[in-house]
Amino acid sequence: MDSKDGASPFKTWREFIAEATELLGEAGVPSPRVDAELLAAHVTGLKRSQLLTAGAPTAGQAFVFVGLLERRGAREPLQHLTGAAPFRYGEIAVGPGVFVPRPETELLVDWALEHLPEGGVVIDACSGSGAIAHAIATERTDARVWAVEADPDAFEWMESNLEGTGAVPVLADAVAAGTLAELDGLVDLVVANPPYVPMDMEVAPEVDFDPSGAVYADEAGLAVIQPLALRAARWLAPGGWYGFEHDDTHGKAAPEILRVSGFTEVADHRDLAGRSRFATGRLGLSP
Ligand SMILES: C[S@@+](CC[C@H](N)C(=O)[O-])C[C@H]1O[C@@H](n2cnc3c(N)ncnc32)[C@H](O)[C@@H]1O
């Protein structure tokens, strides 16, 4: 491309990305090369592999790319800059006002899909962007899925992410007795990624861009987890399953909460880094 087309005559994308990687690395971004490539791919519409042999950016592309780099260097989440978070086989639209789905939550979805009977009824409590409900509804089209979210801003993202999936968005407090009370005793699987980070926990700068009500919870991070286990027990049919994500400091407390809430076959599960990540249990077959 020559400068008549508005292209930069100086740098190829390859060189631009090398400089961007250095800049993001200095800002403490954990995966600077990947982020630089993903931002360049976002700006150009090219695949990451194509960027290696791409020519120079146009002046417009260079301008947008530099702006995005500055924001990423200030630790704004990559997903806010691209507007999407990959989750399972789909892409979830995200931005300010909604929690960015994390890859480790995919493990909870794996577990959920293994425990979902044919034609099963599912509630994704604390659904945020709708990531979990979206994955279950699209990967198991036989399931009937409800997604509950209390924050009206997050609910808007969830509603649009779930469009066309068949999952039903519900704006409500998942812990309240009246929420989806018509499903009490009829649900096969409840799944949740509630807010669970203890208030005094130090977190990565990107987390400051998530709504604080999506991240932190009182009572050492258990303020939503505790009542939600009781609510899940009322939604579930005998023999139904409940699985929820928790902080890695909850490896003992989370299974205990399930036991005292009436669950059996209680287990705690680790993520790929070996951290205690989610707890699961089954509602007894007889009361
Ligand atoms: C950690 S985010 C999880 C979002 C999504 N499930 C995910 O895995 O990416 C927790 C979400 O729960 C919502 N939330 C917190 N308390 C709630 C409650 N009592 N009822 C319903 N939603 C709640 C927050 O607004 C937030 O969107």
Coordinates of C-alpha atoms and ligand atoms in Angstrom, one line a residue:
M1 CA 0.0 0.0 0.0
D2 CA 1.4 3.5 -0.7
S3 CA 0.8 6.7 1.2
K4 CA -1.8 7.9 -1.3
D5 CA -4.1 5.3 0.2
G6 CA -3.5 6.7 3.6
A7 CA -1.1 3.9 4.5
S8 CA 1.9 4.4 6.8
P9 CA 5.0 4.1 4.6
F10 CA 7.1 3.2 7.7
K11 CA 6.0 0.1 9.5
T12 CA 4.5 -3.2 8.6
W13 CA 2.0 -4.8 10.9
R14 CA 4.7 -7.2 12.1
E15 CA 6.9 -4.3 13.2
F16 CA 3.9 -2.5 14.7
I17 CA 2.9 -5.6 16.7
A18 CA 6.5 -6.0 18.0
E19 CA 6.5 -2.5 19.4
A20 CA 3.0 -2.9 20.8
T21 CA 4.1 -6.1 22.6
E22 CA 6.9 -4.2 24.3
L23 CA 4.7 -1.4 25.3
L24 CA 2.0 -3.7 26.7
G25 CA 4.7 -5.8 28.5
E26 CA 6.0 -2.6 30.2
A27 CA 2.4 -1.8 31.3
G28 CA 2.3 -5.2 33.0
V29 CA -0.3 -6.8 30.7
P30 CA 0.1 -10.6 31.3
S31 CA 0.0 -11.8 27.6
P32 CA 1.3 -8.7 25.7
R33 CA 2.0 -10.4 22.3
V34 CA -1.4 -12.2 22.2
D35 CA -3.2 -9.0 23.1
A36 CA -1.3 -6.9 20.6
E37 CA -2.1 -9.5 17.9
L38 CA -5.8 -9.7 18.9
L39 CA -6.1 -5.9 18.8
A40 CA -4.5 -5.8 15.4
A41 CA -6.8 -8.5 14.2
H42 CA -9.7 -6.6 15.5
V43 CA -8.7 -3.4 13.7
T44 CA -7.9 -5.0 10.4
G45 CA -10.4 -7.8 10.3
L46 CA -7.5 -10.2 9.5
K47 CA -6.7 -13.5 11.3
R48 CA -3.7 -13.4 13.7
S49 CA -1.8 -15.7 11.4
Q50 CA -2.3 -13.3 8.4
L51 CA -0.8 -10.4 10.3
L52 CA 2.7 -11.8 10.0
T53 CA 2.7 -11.2 6.2
A54 CA 0.3 -8.2 6.1
G55 CA 1.8 -4.9 4.8
A56 CA 1.6 -1.6 6.5
P57 CA -1.5 -0.4 8.3
T58 CA -3.5 2.5 6.7
A59 CA -3.2 5.7 8.6
G60 CA -6.7 5.2 9.9
Q61 CA -5.9 1.7 11.2
A62 CA -2.7 2.9 12.8
F63 CA -4.6 5.7 14.6
V64 CA -7.3 3.3 15.9
F65 CA -4.7 0.7 16.9
V66 CA -2.6 3.2 18.9
G67 CA -5.7 4.4 20.7
L68 CA -6.7 0.8 21.7
L69 CA -3.1 0.1 22.8
E70 CA -3.2 3.1 25.1
R71 CA -6.4 1.8 26.7
R72 CA -5.0 -1.7 27.0
G73 CA -1.9 -0.3 28.5
A74 CA -4.1 1.4 31.1
R75 CA -5.3 -2.2 31.8
E76 CA -8.8 -1.9 30.3
P77 CA -9.8 -5.5 29.6
L78 CA -9.1 -6.7 26.1
Q79 CA -12.7 -7.8 25.8
H80 CA -14.0 -4.3 26.4
L81 CA -11.8 -3.1 23.5
T82 CA -12.9 -5.8 21.1
G83 CA -16.5 -5.8 22.4
A84 CA -16.6 -9.6 22.7
A85 CA -15.4 -12.4 24.9
P86 CA -14.9 -15.9 23.5
F87 CA -16.7 -18.5 25.6
R88 CA -17.0 -22.2 24.7
Y89 CA -18.0 -22.3 21.0
G90 CA -19.5 -18.8 20.9
E91 CA -18.7 -15.1 21.4
I92 CA -20.4 -13.1 24.1
A93 CA -20.9 -9.4 23.7
V94 CA -19.4 -7.5 26.7
G95 CA -18.5 -4.0 27.7
P96 CA -18.9 -1.6 30.6
G97 CA -21.7 -2.7 33.0
V98 CA -21.3 -6.4 32.7
F99 CA -18.8 -9.0 34.0
V100 CA -16.4 -10.4 31.4
P101 CA -16.8 -14.2 31.3
R102 CA -13.6 -16.0 32.3
P103 CA -12.2 -19.1 30.6
E104 CA -12.1 -21.1 33.9
T105 CA -15.9 -20.9 34.0
E106 CA -16.0 -23.2 31.0
L107 CA -15.0 -26.0 33.4
L108 CA -18.2 -25.5 35.3
V109 CA -20.1 -25.7 32.0
D110 CA -18.4 -29.0 31.1
W111 CA -19.5 -30.4 34.5
A112 CA -23.1 -29.0 34.0
L113 CA -23.4 -30.6 30.5
E114 CA -22.3 -33.9 31.9
H115 CA -25.1 -33.8 34.5
L116 CA -27.9 -32.5 32.4
P117 CA -30.5 -35.1 31.5
E118 CA -32.1 -35.1 28.0
G119 CA -34.7 -32.3 27.8
G120 CA -33.6 -31.1 31.3
V121 CA -34.7 -27.8 32.9
V122 CA -31.8 -25.5 33.8
I123 CA -31.4 -22.3 35.8
D124 CA -28.3 -20.2 35.4
A125 CA -28.5 -18.0 38.5
C126 CA -26.3 -14.8 38.5
S127 CA -26.1 -15.0 34.8
G128 CA -24.3 -11.7 34.0
S129 CA -23.6 -11.6 30.3
G130 CA -25.6 -14.8 29.9
A131 CA -22.4 -16.7 29.1
I132 CA -23.3 -20.0 30.9
A133 CA -26.9 -20.0 29.8
H134 CA -25.8 -19.2 26.2
A135 CA -23.3 -22.2 26.2
I136 CA -25.9 -24.6 27.6
A137 CA -28.7 -23.5 25.4
T138 CA -26.6 -23.6 22.2
E139 CA -24.7 -26.8 23.0
R140 CA -27.8 -28.7 24.3
T141 CA -30.7 -27.5 22.2
D142 CA -33.0 -30.0 24.0
A143 CA -32.5 -28.2 27.3
R144 CA -35.0 -25.6 28.7
V145 CA -32.9 -22.8 30.1
W146 CA -33.7 -19.8 32.4
A147 CA -31.1 -17.1 33.1
V148 CA -31.5 -14.9 36.2
E149 CA -29.7 -11.6 36.7
A150 CA -30.3 -8.9 39.2
D151 CA -28.4 -5.9 37.8
P152 CA -30.4 -4.1 35.1
D153 CA -27.3 -3.0 33.2
A154 CA -25.9 -6.6 33.0
F155 CA -29.5 -7.8 32.2
E156 CA -29.5 -5.7 29.0
W157 CA -26.3 -7.4 27.8
M158 CA -27.7 -10.8 28.8
E159 CA -31.0 -10.3 27.0
S160 CA -29.2 -9.5 23.7
N161 CA -26.7 -12.3 24.1
L162 CA -29.4 -14.8 24.6
E163 CA -31.5 -13.7 21.7
G164 CA -32.3 -16.6 19.4
T165 CA -31.0 -19.2 21.9
G166 CA -34.3 -20.1 23.4
A167 CA -33.0 -19.3 26.9
V168 CA -35.3 -17.1 29.0
P169 CA -33.8 -14.0 30.5
V170 CA -35.2 -13.0 34.0
L171 CA -34.4 -9.8 35.7
A172 CA -34.6 -10.7 39.4
D173 CA -32.8 -11.5 42.6
A174 CA -31.8 -15.1 42.3
V175 CA -31.9 -15.5 46.1
A176 CA -35.4 -14.3 46.6
A177 CA -38.0 -17.0 47.3
G178 CA -40.4 -15.6 44.7
T179 CA -37.9 -15.8 41.8
L180 CA -39.0 -18.5 39.3
A181 CA -41.0 -20.0 42.2
E182 CA -43.2 -21.7 39.5
L183 CA -40.2 -23.9 38.8
D184 CA -39.7 -25.0 42.5
G185 CA -39.1 -28.7 42.7
L186 CA -39.0 -29.1 38.9
V187 CA -35.4 -28.1 37.9
D188 CA -32.8 -30.7 36.9
L189 CA -29.7 -28.5 37.1
V190 CA -28.9 -25.2 38.7
V191 CA -25.6 -23.6 37.8
A192 CA -24.1 -20.3 39.1
N193 CA -21.1 -18.1 39.0
P194 CA -22.0 -15.7 41.7
P195 CA -20.0 -12.8 43.1
Y196 CA -17.5 -14.4 45.5
V197 CA -14.3 -12.4 45.9
P198 CA -13.7 -11.4 49.5
M199 CA -13.9 -7.6 49.9
D200 CA -10.2 -7.2 50.9
M201 CA -8.8 -9.3 48.2
E202 CA -6.2 -7.8 45.9
V203 CA -7.2 -8.3 42.2
A204 CA -5.7 -7.6 38.8
P205 CA -6.3 -4.0 37.5
E206 CA -8.6 -5.3 34.8
V207 CA -11.1 -6.5 37.4
D208 CA -11.8 -2.9 38.3
F209 CA -13.7 -2.6 35.0
D210 CA -16.1 -5.3 36.0
P211 CA -19.1 -4.1 38.1
S212 CA -18.1 -4.5 41.7
G213 CA -21.4 -6.2 42.5
A214 CA -20.4 -8.9 40.0
V215 CA -17.1 -9.5 41.7
Y216 CA -17.1 -8.9 45.4
A217 CA -19.3 -10.3 48.2
D218 CA -19.4 -9.7 52.0
E219 CA -18.9 -12.4 54.6
A220 CA -15.5 -13.4 53.2
G221 CA -17.0 -13.8 49.7
L222 CA -19.9 -16.1 50.8
A223 CA -22.8 -13.6 51.1
V224 CA -24.5 -14.7 47.9
I225 CA -23.1 -18.3 47.8
Q226 CA -24.8 -19.1 51.1
P227 CA -28.4 -18.2 50.4
L228 CA -28.2 -19.3 46.8
A229 CA -27.4 -22.9 47.9
L230 CA -30.7 -22.9 49.8
R231 CA -32.6 -21.3 46.9
A232 CA -31.1 -23.9 44.5
A233 CA -32.2 -26.7 46.8
R234 CA -35.8 -25.4 46.5
W235 CA -35.7 -25.1 42.7
L236 CA -34.3 -28.6 42.2
A237 CA -36.2 -31.8 41.7
P238 CA -35.1 -34.7 43.9
G239 CA -31.9 -36.0 42.3
G240 CA -31.2 -32.7 40.6
W241 CA -27.7 -31.2 40.6
Y242 CA -26.2 -27.8 41.7
G243 CA -22.8 -26.5 40.7
F244 CA -21.3 -23.1 41.5
E245 CA -18.0 -21.4 41.1
H246 CA -16.2 -20.0 44.2
D247 CA -13.0 -18.3 45.3
D248 CA -10.0 -20.5 45.7
T249 CA -10.1 -19.7 49.4
H250 CA -13.5 -21.4 49.7
G251 CA -12.2 -24.9 49.1
K252 CA -13.5 -26.1 52.5
A253 CA -16.4 -23.6 53.0
A254 CA -18.2 -24.2 49.7
P255 CA -18.7 -28.0 50.0
E256 CA -19.7 -27.5 53.6
I257 CA -22.4 -25.0 52.5
L258 CA -23.7 -27.6 50.1
R259 CA -23.8 -30.2 52.8
V260 CA -25.7 -28.0 55.3
S261 CA -28.1 -27.0 52.6
G262 CA -29.2 -30.6 52.1
F263 CA -27.0 -31.7 49.2
T264 CA -25.3 -35.1 48.9
E265 CA -22.6 -36.4 46.6
V266 CA -20.8 -33.2 47.4
A267 CA -17.5 -32.6 45.6
D268 CA -15.1 -29.7 45.0
H269 CA -13.3 -29.3 41.7
R270 CA -10.0 -27.8 40.8
D271 CA -9.1 -25.7 37.7
L272 CA -6.2 -26.4 35.3
A273 CA -3.9 -24.5 37.6
G274 CA -4.8 -26.8 40.5
R275 CA -6.9 -24.1 42.4
S276 CA -10.1 -25.0 44.1
R277 CA -12.6 -23.6 41.7
F278 CA -16.2 -24.9 41.9
A279 CA -18.3 -27.1 44.1
T280 CA -21.1 -29.4 43.2
G281 CA -23.8 -31.5 44.9
R282 CA -27.0 -33.4 44.3
L283 CA -30.3 -33.0 46.0
G284 CA -31.2 -36.2 47.8
L285 CA -33.7 -38.5 46.1
S286 CA -35.9 -38.7 49.3
P287 CA -36.6 -35.8 51.7
Ligands
LIG1 C1 -19.3 -13.2 38.6 S1 -20.6 -12.5 37.7 C2 -20.9 -14.0 36.6 C3 -21.5 -13.7 35.3 C4 -21.6 -14.9 34.4 N1 -22.5 -15.9 35.0 C5 -20.3 -15.4 34.1 O1 -19.9 -16.5 34.5 O2 -19.5 -14.8 33.4 C6 -21.9 -12.5 38.9 C7 -23.2 -11.9 38.4 O3 -24.2 -12.2 39.4 C8 -25.0 -11.0 39.5 N2 -25.7 -11.1 40.8 C9 -25.1 -10.8 42.0 N3 -26.0 -11.0 43.0 C10 -27.1 -11.5 42.4 C11 -28.4 -12.0 42.9 N4 -28.7 -12.0 44.2 N5 -29.3 -12.4 42.0 C12 -29.0 -12.4 40.6 N6 -27.9 -12.0 40.1 C13 -26.9 -11.5 41.0 C14 -24.1 -9.9 39.3 O4 -24.8 -8.7 38.9 C15 -23.2 -10.5 38.1 O5 -23.7 -10.2 36.9

